[in-house]
XYZ file of C-alpha atoms in Angstrom:
141
model
C 70.471 -58.564 -41.857
C 71.269 -55.377 -40.003
C 74.813 -54.501 -39.402
C 75.839 -52.282 -36.584
C 78.426 -49.845 -37.613
C 79.343 -46.321 -36.646
C 76.528 -44.766 -38.680
C 74.029 -46.492 -36.435
C 75.546 -44.943 -33.323
C 75.773 -41.552 -34.994
C 72.104 -41.832 -35.897
C 71.193 -42.764 -32.313
C 73.271 -39.890 -30.899
C 71.859 -37.534 -33.538
C 68.308 -38.608 -32.601
C 69.028 -38.109 -28.888
C 70.462 -34.637 -29.543
C 67.430 -33.814 -31.693
C 65.081 -34.948 -28.886
C 66.965 -32.834 -26.320
C 67.018 -29.796 -28.608
C 63.339 -30.155 -29.534
C 62.489 -30.550 -25.859
C 64.444 -27.391 -24.934
C 63.382 -25.261 -27.919
C 59.851 -26.427 -28.690
C 58.202 -28.753 -26.198
C 59.201 -27.117 -22.899
C 58.008 -23.578 -23.884
C 54.765 -25.024 -25.242
C 54.229 -27.005 -22.056
C 55.024 -23.896 -19.975
C 52.547 -21.817 -22.009
C 49.883 -24.520 -21.651
C 50.570 -24.782 -17.915
C 50.346 -20.993 -17.489
C 47.130 -20.903 -19.512
C 45.679 -23.693 -17.375
C 46.632 -21.847 -14.158
C 45.155 -18.605 -15.524
C 41.894 -20.317 -16.525
C 41.703 -22.037 -13.134
C 42.252 -18.694 -11.371
C 39.594 -17.012 -13.505
C 37.162 -19.843 -12.795
C 37.844 -19.456 -9.067
C 37.209 -15.698 -9.310
C 33.985 -16.348 -11.224
C 32.899 -18.765 -8.503
C 33.683 -16.121 -5.854
C 31.682 -13.496 -7.772
C 28.738 -15.881 -8.078
C 28.940 -16.658 -4.364
C 29.089 -12.935 -3.495
C 26.148 -12.254 -5.817
C 24.151 -15.063 -4.203
C 24.959 -13.778 -0.712
C 23.989 -10.212 -1.673
C 20.762 -11.471 -3.236
C 19.911 -13.374 -0.043
C 20.741 -10.277 2.009
C 18.533 -8.087 -0.204
C 15.726 -10.642 -0.059
C 16.005 -10.660 3.725
C 15.960 -6.851 3.884
C 12.985 -6.695 1.513
C 11.171 -9.254 3.626
C 11.889 -7.297 6.811
C 10.817 -4.042 5.157
C 7.644 -5.701 3.871
C 6.883 -7.004 7.381
C 7.530 -3.583 8.951
C 5.309 -1.924 6.348
C 2.581 -4.496 6.988
C 2.826 -3.929 10.744
C 2.725 -0.146 10.256
C -0.281 -0.507 7.975
C -2.072 -2.736 10.471
C -1.265 -0.314 13.301
C -2.482 2.656 11.282
C -5.588 0.714 10.255
C -6.425 -0.234 13.848
C -5.796 3.355 15.010
C -8.035 4.650 12.246
C -10.745 2.154 13.176
C -10.496 3.141 16.833
C -10.635 6.827 15.897
C -13.591 6.123 13.602
C -15.393 4.277 16.388
C -14.719 7.155 18.793
C -15.936 9.709 16.249
C -19.048 7.652 15.546
C -19.691 7.361 19.274
C -19.417 11.146 19.686
C -21.652 11.753 16.667
C -24.234 9.292 17.984
C -24.154 10.863 21.435
C -24.541 14.313 19.917
C -27.343 13.087 17.643
C -29.061 11.417 20.610
C -28.787 14.587 22.702
C -30.129 16.703 19.817
C -32.907 14.177 19.320
C -33.743 14.296 23.023
C -33.773 18.099 22.947
C -35.926 18.096 19.806
C -38.347 15.594 21.376
C -38.491 17.690 24.539
C -39.216 20.821 22.507
C -41.771 18.947 20.398
C -43.534 17.592 23.505
C -43.523 21.063 24.977
C -44.974 22.473 21.741
C -47.573 19.678 21.621
C -48.606 20.258 25.232
C -48.808 24.020 24.621
C -50.854 23.413 21.492
C -53.136 21.018 23.418
C -53.668 23.592 26.165
C -54.365 26.285 23.604
C -56.730 24.030 21.660
C -58.518 22.925 24.861
C -59.021 26.570 25.773
C -60.310 27.344 22.299
C -62.496 24.220 21.977
C -65.232 25.633 24.104
C -65.382 28.901 22.185
C -65.301 27.016 18.875
C -68.061 24.710 20.093
C -70.253 27.703 21.019
C -69.634 29.375 17.704
C -70.445 26.162 15.819
C -73.533 25.518 17.866
C -74.601 29.122 17.277
C -74.101 28.776 13.559
C -75.889 25.427 13.435
C -78.780 26.597 15.574
C -78.780 30.057 14.105
C -78.703 31.823 17.420
C -76.101 32.687 20.074
C -75.657 30.248 22.928
């Protein structure tokens, strides 16, 4: 059987003092350090989340700017292409008109040359015919 004497109370008081001293000297500083570390890690995690959010926002902004720039470049290309096609069509039209006018002039000159040659040949046909007849017959006609 257990007897309760003064040593029991001294042991209880001694244990309580030891708990208080250990709490003040050891447990409280460790808990404070752990609490500070937890707060620091939480703060760092929050900063990391902010950096990721800023990076995502900047990426979206850059993607938007690239898309706008791509669209502007495409529009500029299409505009330049249509202008070039219009200019090409105009140049081709001028070249065709010039070629047609040169062709018309050449045909006019050719017809003139042909008609002159026909007139000359018609004038010379009779003299050629007489010469040929004279050579065939062997006498002058």
